[in-house]
PDB file of C-alpha atoms in Angstrom:
ATOM      1  CA  MET A   1     -33.276 -21.100   5.317  1.00  0.00           C
ATOM      2  CA  HIS A   2     -34.088 -22.072   8.842  1.00  0.00           C
ATOM      3  CA  LEU A   3     -31.280 -22.360  11.437  1.00  0.00           C
ATOM      4  CA  PRO A   4     -32.005 -25.611  13.189  1.00  0.00           C
ATOM      5  CA  PRO A   5     -32.401 -25.747  17.264  1.00  0.00           C
ATOM      6  CA  SER A   6     -29.420 -25.423  19.565  1.00  0.00           C
ATOM      7  CA  PRO A   7     -28.206 -24.792  22.856  1.00  0.00           C
ATOM      8  CA  ILE A   8     -25.562 -21.980  21.743  1.00  0.00           C
ATOM      9  CA  GLN A   9     -28.303 -20.155  19.518  1.00  0.00           C
ATOM     10  CA  ARG A  10     -29.238 -18.526  22.788  1.00  0.00           C
ATOM     11  CA  GLY A  11     -26.228 -17.006  23.646  1.00  0.00           C
ATOM     12  CA  THR A  12     -24.426 -14.227  22.210  1.00  0.00           C
ATOM     13  CA  ALA A  13     -22.380 -16.139  19.618  1.00  0.00           C
ATOM     14  CA  GLY A  14     -25.476 -18.043  18.529  1.00  0.00           C
ATOM     15  CA  GLN A  15     -26.944 -14.235  18.156  1.00  0.00           C
ATOM     16  CA  ALA A  16     -24.212 -12.805  16.090  1.00  0.00           C
ATOM     17  CA  THR A  17     -23.945 -16.176  13.762  1.00  0.00           C
ATOM     18  CA  ALA A  18     -27.933 -15.534  12.948  1.00  0.00           C
ATOM     19  CA  GLN A  19     -27.216 -11.477  12.091  1.00  0.00           C
ATOM     20  CA  ALA A  20     -24.126 -12.775  10.266  1.00  0.00           C
ATOM     21  CA  VAL A  21     -26.277 -15.076   7.822  1.00  0.00           C
ATOM     22  CA  ARG A  22     -29.100 -12.903   7.536  1.00  0.00           C
ATOM     23  CA  SER A  23     -26.709  -9.745   6.158  1.00  0.00           C
ATOM     24  CA  ALA A  24     -25.053 -12.807   3.742  1.00  0.00           C
ATOM     25  CA  LEU A  25     -27.871 -13.802   2.344  1.00  0.00           C
ATOM     26  CA  ALA A  26     -29.573 -10.280   2.100  1.00  0.00           C
ATOM     27  CA  ARG A  27     -27.590  -9.724  -0.449  1.00  0.00           C
ATOM     28  CA  ALA A  28     -28.139 -13.350  -2.233  1.00  0.00           C
ATOM     29  CA  THR A  29     -29.809 -13.751  -5.248  1.00  0.00           C
ATOM     30  CA  PRO A  30     -32.762 -14.554  -5.155  1.00  0.00           C
ATOM     31  CA  ALA A  31     -33.631 -12.938  -1.482  1.00  0.00           C
ATOM     32  CA  ALA A  32     -33.804 -15.466   1.553  1.00  0.00           C
ATOM     33  CA  LEU A  33     -34.986 -15.863   4.680  1.00  0.00           C
ATOM     34  CA  VAL A  34     -33.174 -17.210   7.657  1.00  0.00           C
ATOM     35  CA  GLY A  35     -35.766 -18.255  10.408  1.00  0.00           C
ATOM     36  CA  GLY A  36     -34.524 -20.341  13.699  1.00  0.00           C
ATOM     37  CA  THR A  37     -34.084 -20.060  17.140  1.00  0.00           C
ATOM     38  CA  ALA A  38     -30.855 -17.515  17.156  1.00  0.00           C
ATOM     39  CA  VAL A  39     -33.159 -15.040  14.705  1.00  0.00           C
ATOM     40  CA  SER A  40     -36.190 -14.490  16.724  1.00  0.00           C
ATOM     41  CA  ILE A  41     -34.705 -13.955  19.639  1.00  0.00           C
ATOM     42  CA  VAL A  42     -32.414 -11.004  17.573  1.00  0.00           C
ATOM     43  CA  ASP A  43     -35.912 -10.141  16.183  1.00  0.00           C
ATOM     44  CA  GLU A  44     -37.517 -10.090  19.468  1.00  0.00           C
ATOM     45  CA  VAL A  45     -34.327  -8.068  21.065  1.00  0.00           C
ATOM     46  CA  HIS A  46     -34.538  -5.289  17.989  1.00  0.00           C
ATOM     47  CA  SER A  47     -38.609  -4.920  18.861  1.00  0.00           C
ATOM     48  CA  PHE A  48     -37.685  -4.153  22.541  1.00  0.00           C
ATOM     49  CA  TYR A  49     -35.105  -1.888  22.455  1.00  0.00           C
ATOM     50  CA  GLY A  50     -34.883  -0.563  18.790  1.00  0.00           C
ATOM     51  CA  ASP A  51     -35.668   2.374  19.370  1.00  0.00           C
ATOM     52  CA  PHE A  52     -35.703   2.473  23.508  1.00  0.00           C
ATOM     53  CA  PRO A  53     -32.482   4.991  23.383  1.00  0.00           C
ATOM     54  CA  GLU A  54     -34.418   7.627  21.704  1.00  0.00           C
ATOM     55  CA  VAL A  55     -37.780   6.821  24.274  1.00  0.00           C
ATOM     56  CA  LEU A  56     -35.092   6.986  27.540  1.00  0.00           C
ATOM     57  CA  ALA A  57     -34.410  10.597  26.151  1.00  0.00           C
ATOM     58  CA  GLY A  58     -37.455  11.620  25.631  1.00  0.00           C
ATOM     59  CA  LEU A  59     -38.919  10.187  29.323  1.00  0.00           C
ATOM     60  CA  ALA A  60     -36.353  12.711  30.574  1.00  0.00           C
ATOM     61  CA  VAL A  61     -36.557  15.362  29.151  1.00  0.00           C
ATOM     62  CA  ILE A  62     -40.478  15.444  29.504  1.00  0.00           C
ATOM     63  CA  THR A  63     -39.429  14.827  33.469  1.00  0.00           C
ATOM     64  CA  PHE A  64     -36.776  16.894  33.408  1.00  0.00           C
ATOM     65  CA  ILE A  65     -39.590  20.148  32.054  1.00  0.00           C
ATOM     66  CA  LEU A  66     -42.451  18.614  34.694  1.00  0.00           C
ATOM     67  CA  LEU A  67     -40.112  18.638  37.814  1.00  0.00           C
ATOM     68  CA  ALA A  68     -38.264  21.905  36.962  1.00  0.00           C
ATOM     69  CA  ARG A  69     -42.133  23.458  36.615  1.00  0.00           C
ATOM     70  CA  ALA A  70     -42.715  21.513  40.215  1.00  0.00           C
ATOM     71  CA  PHE A  71     -39.659  22.402  42.411  1.00  0.00           C
ATOM     72  CA  ARG A  72     -38.381  25.637  40.636  1.00  0.00           C
ATOM     73  CA  SER A  73     -35.482  24.092  40.219  1.00  0.00           C
ATOM     74  CA  LEU A  74     -33.008  23.222  37.443  1.00  0.00           C
ATOM     75  CA  LEU A  75     -30.738  21.079  39.294  1.00  0.00           C
ATOM     76  CA  LEU A  76     -32.919  19.167  41.267  1.00  0.00           C
ATOM     77  CA  PRO A  77     -34.783  17.638  38.395  1.00  0.00           C
ATOM     78  CA  LEU A  78     -31.262  17.033  36.979  1.00  0.00           C
ATOM     79  CA  LYS A  79     -30.296  14.802  39.905  1.00  0.00           C
ATOM     80  CA  ALA A  80     -34.224  13.441  39.899  1.00  0.00           C
ATOM     81  CA  VAL A  81     -33.401  11.500  36.682  1.00  0.00           C
ATOM     82  CA  LEU A  82     -29.544  10.681  37.126  1.00  0.00           C
ATOM     83  CA  CYS A  83     -30.454   9.026  40.263  1.00  0.00           C
ATOM     84  CA  ASN A  84     -33.497   7.283  38.874  1.00  0.00           C
ATOM     85  CA  LEU A  85     -31.312   5.826  36.542  1.00  0.00           C
ATOM     86  CA  ILE A  86     -28.684   5.003  39.077  1.00  0.00           C
ATOM     87  CA  SER A  87     -31.717   2.641  41.046  1.00  0.00           C
ATOM     88  CA  VAL A  88     -32.199   1.103  37.656  1.00  0.00           C
ATOM     89  CA  GLY A  89     -28.562   0.415  36.869  1.00  0.00           C
ATOM     90  CA  ALA A  90     -27.626  -1.108  40.594  1.00  0.00           C
ATOM     91  CA  ALA A  91     -31.155  -3.245  39.666  1.00  0.00           C
ATOM     92  CA  TYR A  92     -29.477  -4.771  36.488  1.00  0.00           C
ATOM     93  CA  GLY A  93     -26.543  -5.802  38.027  1.00  0.00           C
ATOM     94  CA  VAL A  94     -28.244  -7.865  41.069  1.00  0.00           C
ATOM     95  CA  LEU A  95     -30.008  -9.656  38.085  1.00  0.00           C
ATOM     96  CA  VAL A  96     -26.549 -10.400  36.261  1.00  0.00           C
ATOM     97  CA  LEU A  97     -25.065 -11.058  39.299  1.00  0.00           C
ATOM     98  CA  VAL A  98     -28.297 -13.191  40.955  1.00  0.00           C
ATOM     99  CA  TRP A  99     -29.329 -15.269  37.432  1.00  0.00           C
ATOM    100  CA  GLN A 100     -26.961 -14.657  34.384  1.00  0.00           C
ATOM    101  CA  LYS A 101     -23.432 -15.042  37.084  1.00  0.00           C
ATOM    102  CA  GLY A 102     -25.705 -17.231  39.163  1.00  0.00           C
ATOM    103  CA  TYR A 103     -24.535 -15.886  42.755  1.00  0.00           C
ATOM    104  CA  GLY A 104     -27.510 -15.970  44.575  1.00  0.00           C
ATOM    105  CA  SER A 105     -29.632 -18.462  42.405  1.00  0.00           C
ATOM    106  CA  GLN A 106     -28.916 -21.700  43.381  1.00  0.00           C
ATOM    107  CA  ALA A 107     -28.716 -20.222  47.039  1.00  0.00           C
ATOM    108  CA  ILE A 108     -31.691 -19.122  47.774  1.00  0.00           C
ATOM    109  CA  TRP A 109     -33.574 -20.472  44.625  1.00  0.00           C
ATOM    110  CA  GLY A 110     -32.150 -24.409  44.173  1.00  0.00           C
ATOM    111  CA  LEU A 111     -31.885 -23.000  40.274  1.00  0.00           C
ATOM    112  CA  PRO A 112     -28.716 -22.843  38.378  1.00  0.00           C
ATOM    113  CA  ALA A 113     -27.366 -19.587  36.818  1.00  0.00           C
ATOM    114  CA  THR A 114     -29.471 -18.857  33.411  1.00  0.00           C
ATOM    115  CA  GLY A 115     -26.708 -17.593  31.888  1.00  0.00           C
ATOM    116  CA  ALA A 116     -28.715 -14.440  29.727  1.00  0.00           C
ATOM    117  CA  ILE A 117     -31.797 -12.343  30.921  1.00  0.00           C
ATOM    118  CA  THR A 118     -34.631 -12.593  29.070  1.00  0.00           C
ATOM    119  CA  ALA A 119     -35.349 -10.218  26.652  1.00  0.00           C
ATOM    120  CA  TRP A 120     -38.743  -8.620  28.321  1.00  0.00           C
ATOM    121  CA  ILE A 121     -37.854  -8.418  31.626  1.00  0.00           C
ATOM    122  CA  PRO A 122     -35.221  -5.473  31.480  1.00  0.00           C
ATOM    123  CA  LEU A 123     -37.739  -3.275  29.953  1.00  0.00           C
ATOM    124  CA  PHE A 124     -40.445  -4.032  32.401  1.00  0.00           C
ATOM    125  CA  VAL A 125     -37.703  -3.849  35.609  1.00  0.00           C
ATOM    126  CA  PHE A 126     -37.268  -0.365  34.339  1.00  0.00           C
ATOM    127  CA  ALA A 127     -40.704   0.798  33.644  1.00  0.00           C
ATOM    128  CA  PHE A 128     -41.514  -0.370  37.080  1.00  0.00           C
ATOM    129  CA  LEU A 129     -38.420   0.756  38.986  1.00  0.00           C
ATOM    130  CA  TYR A 130     -38.665   4.388  36.748  1.00  0.00           C
ATOM    131  CA  GLY A 131     -41.874   5.572  38.285  1.00  0.00           C
ATOM    132  CA  LEU A 132     -42.333   3.547  41.743  1.00  0.00           C
ATOM    133  CA  SER A 133     -38.633   6.119  42.348  1.00  0.00           C
ATOM    134  CA  MET A 134     -39.548   8.707  40.819  1.00  0.00           C
ATOM    135  CA  ASP A 135     -42.961   9.100  43.235  1.00  0.00           C
ATOM    136  CA  TYR A 136     -40.009   8.402  46.059  1.00  0.00           C
ATOM    137  CA  GLU A 137     -37.995  11.479  44.830  1.00  0.00           C
ATOM    138  CA  VAL A 138     -41.276  13.857  44.431  1.00  0.00           C
ATOM    139  CA  PHE A 139     -42.241  13.259  47.898  1.00  0.00           C
ATOM    140  CA  LEU A 140     -39.100  13.992  49.142  1.00  0.00           C
ATOM    141  CA  LEU A 141     -38.062  17.144  47.131  1.00  0.00           C
ATOM    142  CA  ALA A 142     -41.390  18.229  47.804  1.00  0.00           C
ATOM    143  CA  ARG A 143     -41.210  18.480  51.004  1.00  0.00           C
ATOM    144  CA  MET A 144     -37.546  19.355  50.852  1.00  0.00           C
ATOM    145  CA  ARG A 145     -38.657  22.552  48.801  1.00  0.00           C
ATOM    146  CA  GLU A 146     -41.509  23.655  51.280  1.00  0.00           C
ATOM    147  CA  GLU A 147     -39.121  23.454  53.986  1.00  0.00           C
ATOM    148  CA  TYR A 148     -36.633  25.810  51.847  1.00  0.00           C
ATOM    149  CA  ASP A 149     -39.147  28.123  51.204  1.00  0.00           C
ATOM    150  CA  ARG A 150     -40.597  28.876  55.021  1.00  0.00           C
ATOM    151  CA  THR A 151     -36.889  28.645  56.178  1.00  0.00           C
ATOM    152  CA  GLY A 152     -34.121  29.525  53.716  1.00  0.00           C
ATOM    153  CA  SER A 153     -32.104  27.500  54.682  1.00  0.00           C
ATOM    154  CA  THR A 154     -30.671  24.398  52.562  1.00  0.00           C
ATOM    155  CA  THR A 155     -29.658  22.483  56.388  1.00  0.00           C
ATOM    156  CA  GLU A 156     -33.060  22.634  57.151  1.00  0.00           C
ATOM    157  CA  ALA A 157     -34.556  21.275  54.288  1.00  0.00           C
ATOM    158  CA  VAL A 158     -32.853  18.095  53.934  1.00  0.00           C
ATOM    159  CA  VAL A 159     -33.326  17.692  58.046  1.00  0.00           C
ATOM    160  CA  THR A 160     -37.111  18.219  58.376  1.00  0.00           C
ATOM    161  CA  GLY A 161     -37.687  16.679  54.526  1.00  0.00           C
ATOM    162  CA  ALA A 162     -35.457  13.131  55.165  1.00  0.00           C
ATOM    163  CA  GLY A 163     -37.310  13.459  58.581  1.00  0.00           C
ATOM    164  CA  ARG A 164     -41.335  13.579  57.826  1.00  0.00           C
ATOM    165  CA  THR A 165     -40.785  11.526  54.262  1.00  0.00           C
ATOM    166  CA  GLY A 166     -38.037   9.081  55.515  1.00  0.00           C
ATOM    167  CA  ARG A 167     -40.812   6.888  57.024  1.00  0.00           C
ATOM    168  CA  LEU A 168     -43.396   7.351  54.548  1.00  0.00           C
ATOM    169  CA  ILE A 169     -41.028   6.374  51.677  1.00  0.00           C
ATOM    170  CA  THR A 170     -39.421   3.386  53.507  1.00  0.00           C
ATOM    171  CA  SER A 171     -42.793   1.934  54.467  1.00  0.00           C
ATOM    172  CA  ALA A 172     -44.053   2.260  51.122  1.00  0.00           C
ATOM    173  CA  ALA A 173     -40.518   0.188  49.566  1.00  0.00           C
ATOM    174  CA  LEU A 174     -41.271  -2.286  51.581  1.00  0.00           C
ATOM    175  CA  ILE A 175     -44.343  -3.089  51.350  1.00  0.00           C
ATOM    176  CA  LEU A 176     -43.271  -3.291  47.303  1.00  0.00           C
ATOM    177  CA  PHE A 177     -40.758  -5.250  48.714  1.00  0.00           C
ATOM    178  CA  LEU A 178     -42.499  -8.363  50.485  1.00  0.00           C
ATOM    179  CA  ALA A 179     -45.237  -8.172  47.269  1.00  0.00           C
ATOM    180  CA  MET A 180     -42.630  -8.976  44.956  1.00  0.00           C
ATOM    181  CA  ALA A 181     -40.671 -11.644  47.352  1.00  0.00           C
ATOM    182  CA  ALA A 182     -43.723 -13.490  47.314  1.00  0.00           C
ATOM    183  CA  LEU A 183     -44.438 -13.202  43.581  1.00  0.00           C
ATOM    184  CA  ALA A 184     -40.774 -14.827  43.619  1.00  0.00           C
ATOM    185  CA  SER A 185     -41.915 -17.616  45.076  1.00  0.00           C
ATOM    186  CA  ALA A 186     -43.614 -18.508  41.973  1.00  0.00           C
ATOM    187  CA  PRO A 187     -43.166 -22.095  40.009  1.00  0.00           C
ATOM    188  CA  PHE A 188     -41.896 -20.088  36.995  1.00  0.00           C
ATOM    189  CA  THR A 189     -37.963 -18.807  36.160  1.00  0.00           C
ATOM    190  CA  PHE A 190     -39.133 -15.751  34.467  1.00  0.00           C
ATOM    191  CA  LEU A 191     -41.171 -14.523  37.447  1.00  0.00           C
ATOM    192  CA  LYS A 192     -38.624 -14.999  39.647  1.00  0.00           C
ATOM    193  CA  VAL A 193     -36.211 -13.394  37.590  1.00  0.00           C
ATOM    194  CA  PHE A 194     -38.730 -10.325  37.257  1.00  0.00           C
ATOM    195  CA  ALA A 195     -39.798 -10.104  40.865  1.00  0.00           C
ATOM    196  CA  THR A 196     -35.302  -9.989  41.805  1.00  0.00           C
ATOM    197  CA  GLY A 197     -34.977  -7.216  39.890  1.00  0.00           C
ATOM    198  CA  VAL A 198     -37.998  -4.941  40.671  1.00  0.00           C
ATOM    199  CA  GLY A 199     -37.480  -5.930  44.521  1.00  0.00           C
ATOM    200  CA  ALA A 200     -34.069  -5.545  44.704  1.00  0.00           C
ATOM    201  CA  GLY A 201     -33.967  -2.423  43.046  1.00  0.00           C
ATOM    202  CA  ILE A 202     -37.206  -0.648  45.634  1.00  0.00           C
ATOM    203  CA  LEU A 203     -34.671  -2.033  48.271  1.00  0.00           C
ATOM    204  CA  LEU A 204     -31.440  -0.139  46.918  1.00  0.00           C
ATOM    205  CA  ASP A 205     -33.592   3.151  45.837  1.00  0.00           C
ATOM    206  CA  ALA A 206     -35.723   3.153  49.793  1.00  0.00           C
ATOM    207  CA  THR A 207     -32.116   2.752  51.104  1.00  0.00           C
ATOM    208  CA  VAL A 208     -29.063   3.905  49.602  1.00  0.00           C
ATOM    209  CA  VAL A 209     -30.757   5.939  47.152  1.00  0.00           C
ATOM    210  CA  ARG A 210     -33.438   7.675  48.646  1.00  0.00           C
ATOM    211  CA  SER A 211     -31.829   8.220  51.789  1.00  0.00           C
ATOM    212  CA  LEU A 212     -28.597   8.522  51.655  1.00  0.00           C
ATOM    213  CA  LEU A 213     -27.352  10.145  48.203  1.00  0.00           C
ATOM    214  CA  VAL A 214     -30.581  12.146  47.539  1.00  0.00           C
ATOM    215  CA  PRO A 215     -30.034  14.419  51.301  1.00  0.00           C
ATOM    216  CA  ALA A 216     -26.182  14.013  50.727  1.00  0.00           C
ATOM    217  CA  LEU A 217     -26.055  16.050  47.189  1.00  0.00           C
ATOM    218  CA  VAL A 218     -28.531  18.190  48.138  1.00  0.00           C
ATOM    219  CA  SER A 219     -26.961  18.862  50.720  1.00  0.00           C
ATOM    220  CA  LEU A 220     -23.358  19.188  48.924  1.00  0.00           C
ATOM    221  CA  PHE A 221     -24.940  21.697  46.358  1.00  0.00           C
ATOM    222  CA  GLY A 222     -26.285  23.677  49.197  1.00  0.00           C
ATOM    223  CA  ARG A 223     -28.426  27.060  47.555  1.00  0.00           C
ATOM    224  CA  TRP A 224     -27.930  25.855  43.882  1.00  0.00           C
ATOM    225  CA  ASN A 225     -30.147  23.421  44.986  1.00  0.00           C
ATOM    226  CA  TRP A 226     -33.370  26.189  44.325  1.00  0.00           C
ATOM    227  CA  TRP A 227     -31.631  28.175  41.878  1.00  0.00           C
ATOM    228  CA  MET A 228     -34.372  28.678  38.411  1.00  0.00           C
ATOM    229  CA  PRO A 229     -32.773  31.629  36.362  1.00  0.00           C
ATOM    230  CA  VAL A 230     -35.057  34.490  34.553  1.00  0.00           C
ATOM    231  CA  TRP A 231     -34.946  32.650  31.347  1.00  0.00           C
ATOM    232  CA  ALA A 232     -35.905  29.455  32.124  1.00  0.00           C
ATOM    233  CA  ALA A 233     -38.846  30.887  34.548  1.00  0.00           C
ATOM    234  CA  LYS A 234     -40.302  32.631  31.576  1.00  0.00           C
ATOM    235  CA  ILE A 235     -39.755  29.176  29.402  1.00  0.00           C
ATOM    236  CA  LEU A 236     -41.303  27.068  32.116  1.00  0.00           C
ATOM    237  CA  ARG A 237     -43.826  30.145  33.407  1.00  0.00           C
ATOM    238  CA  VAL A 238     -42.707  29.559  36.599  1.00  0.00           C
ATOM    239  CA  GLN A 239     -41.606  31.967  39.279  1.00  0.00           C
ATOM    240  CA  PRO A 240     -37.845  32.592  39.202  1.00  0.00           C
ATOM    241  CA  SER A 241     -35.841  31.389  42.322  1.00  0.00           C
ATOM    242  CA  PRO A 242     -32.648  33.572  42.781  1.00  0.00           C
ATOM    243  CA  ALA A 243     -29.832  31.499  44.605  1.00  0.00           C
ATOM    244  CA  HIS A 244     -29.767  33.022  47.709  1.00  0.00           C
ATOM    245  CA  ARG A 245     -26.417  32.769  49.921  1.00  0.00           C
ATOM    246  CA  GLU A 246     -27.567  31.295  53.201  1.00  0.00           C
ATOM    247  CA  MET A 247     -26.917  31.895  56.790  1.00  0.00           C
ATOM    248  CA  HIS A 248     -26.940  29.768  59.534  1.00  0.00           C
ATOM    249  CA  ASP A 249     -30.080  29.081  60.991  1.00  0.00           C
ATOM    250  CA  THR A 250     -29.503  30.709  64.171  1.00  0.00           C
ATOM    251  CA  VAL A 251     -27.168  33.851  64.261  1.00  0.00           C
ATOM    252  CA  PRO A 252     -25.404  33.962  66.927  1.00  0.00           C
ATOM    253  CA  SER A 253     -24.878  38.119  67.224  1.00  0.00           C
ATOM    254  CA  GLN A 254     -27.085  40.105  68.944  1.00  0.00           C
ATOM    255  CA  PRO A 255     -29.464  43.171  66.922  1.00  0.00           C
ATOM    256  CA  PRO A 256     -27.047  46.242  67.154  1.00  0.00           C
ATOM    257  CA  GLY A 257     -27.569  48.247  70.329  1.00  0.00           C
ATOM    258  CA  SER A 258     -27.615  45.010  72.631  1.00  0.00           C
ATOM    259  CA  SER A 259     -24.492  43.507  74.789  1.00  0.00           C
ATOM    260  CA  ALA A 260     -23.847  39.994  74.471  1.00  0.00           C
ATOM    261  CA  GLY A 261     -26.158  37.507  76.379  1.00  0.00           C
ATOM    262  CA  THR A 262     -28.590  40.074  76.719  1.00  0.00           C
ATOM    263  CA  GLY A 263     -32.041  40.925  74.542  1.00  0.00           C
ATOM    264  CA  PRO A 264     -33.470  39.186  71.789  1.00  0.00           C
ATOM    265  CA  VAL A 265     -31.386  37.082  69.255  1.00  0.00           C
ATOM    266  CA  LEU A 266     -31.684  36.985  65.497  1.00  0.00           C
ATOM    267  CA  SER A 267     -32.626  33.919  63.860  1.00  0.00           C
ATOM    268  CA  LYS A 268     -32.391  33.408  60.058  1.00  0.00           C
ATOM    269  CA  ARG A 269     -36.598  32.025  58.778  1.00  0.00           C
ATOM    270  CA  GLY A 270     -35.529  32.596  54.486  1.00  0.00           C
ATOM    271  CA  PRO A 271     -34.177  34.363  51.864  1.00  0.00           C
ATOM    272  CA  GLY A 272     -33.821  38.298  53.406  1.00  0.00           C
ATOM    273  CA  TRP A 273     -35.897  38.085  56.616  1.00  0.00           C
ATOM    274  CA  TRP A 274     -35.073  37.476  59.987  1.00  0.00           C
ATOM    275  CA  CYS A 275     -37.091  36.897  63.228  1.00  0.00           C
ATOM    276  CA  ARG A 276     -36.170  38.632  66.496  1.00  0.00           C
ATOM    277  CA  HIS A 277     -37.206  36.711  69.845  1.00  0.00           C
ATOM    278  CA  ASP A 278     -36.527  36.611  72.823  1.00  0.00           C
ATOM    279  CA  GLU A 279     -34.139  33.533  74.450  1.00  0.00           C
ATOM    280  CA  TYR A 280     -36.900  32.205  76.555  1.00  0.00           C
ATOM    281  CA  ASP A 281     -40.174  33.159  74.152  1.00  0.00           C
ATOM    282  CA  SER A 282     -40.941  31.075  70.950  1.00  0.00           C
ATOM    283  CA  ALA A 283     -43.110  34.012  69.728  1.00  0.00           C
ATOM    284  CA  CYS A 284     -40.818  36.446  67.393  1.00  0.00           C
ATOM    285  CA  THR A 285     -41.474  39.783  65.542  1.00  0.00           C
ATOM    286  CA  ILE A 286     -40.544  39.641  61.640  1.00  0.00           C
ATOM    287  CA  GLU A 287     -37.489  41.888  60.074  1.00  0.00           C
ATOM    288  CA  SER A 288     -36.512  41.537  56.510  1.00  0.00           C
ATOM    289  CA  ASP A 289     -32.700  42.965  55.938  1.00  0.00           C
TER     290      ASP A 289
END
């Protein structure tokens, strides 16, 4: 049985009709097959996304394990996976708004709303964005982890990590965004849609997610960012990382036996160790709790 082509077959209603006809004919005797535009779209979507939840879950688990080993933390990998999914979800929202609904496609490219997104585009956008945003996340969190190991301060880690990697992430995102903008000038609509999704996702990830959301969450969670319990460390074969209680980077109180305003001061430099230095001297003597 063949369903003749018609514009409605490409929409949700057409696909629902094709599935209903296929289900009805599956119980018929003798057996019959269904063909046509709507049925081919149903089969294409199923081939792309039939196992996508399992693939997504497996990718998230593998990413979590690798990042947990790299950062010696349970919270940072979880936050990284969730932030990546937020970036991908935001890109999907832009695709729907600009192309499926038509808010921007007419103004920018002079094209009407498509009414639907080509089946392969969300999958390819996910693959590109998840990998790129994970690169940015690793750059940022690796620098924060190094700074925390050096100073023992989450605040110092966030400030230094974001400051040292911000230009790198922004520059890389800008280059890729301009590349996608050039691709969006191609004469084919499907390339415009794909470039819109990747370009918008990169821009939102580098500005909103990596520059605002990630530093804010790391600051909010404080010492729990760096927590790796003993049982998890044994499983992952890494050194455990206890959640040390943090103090301010510079401690205003003077060492025992010295009067206020005179003598050396103590500055926090790591979990359990301090730097004793003069007010006008950068050199210090290391002391432990």
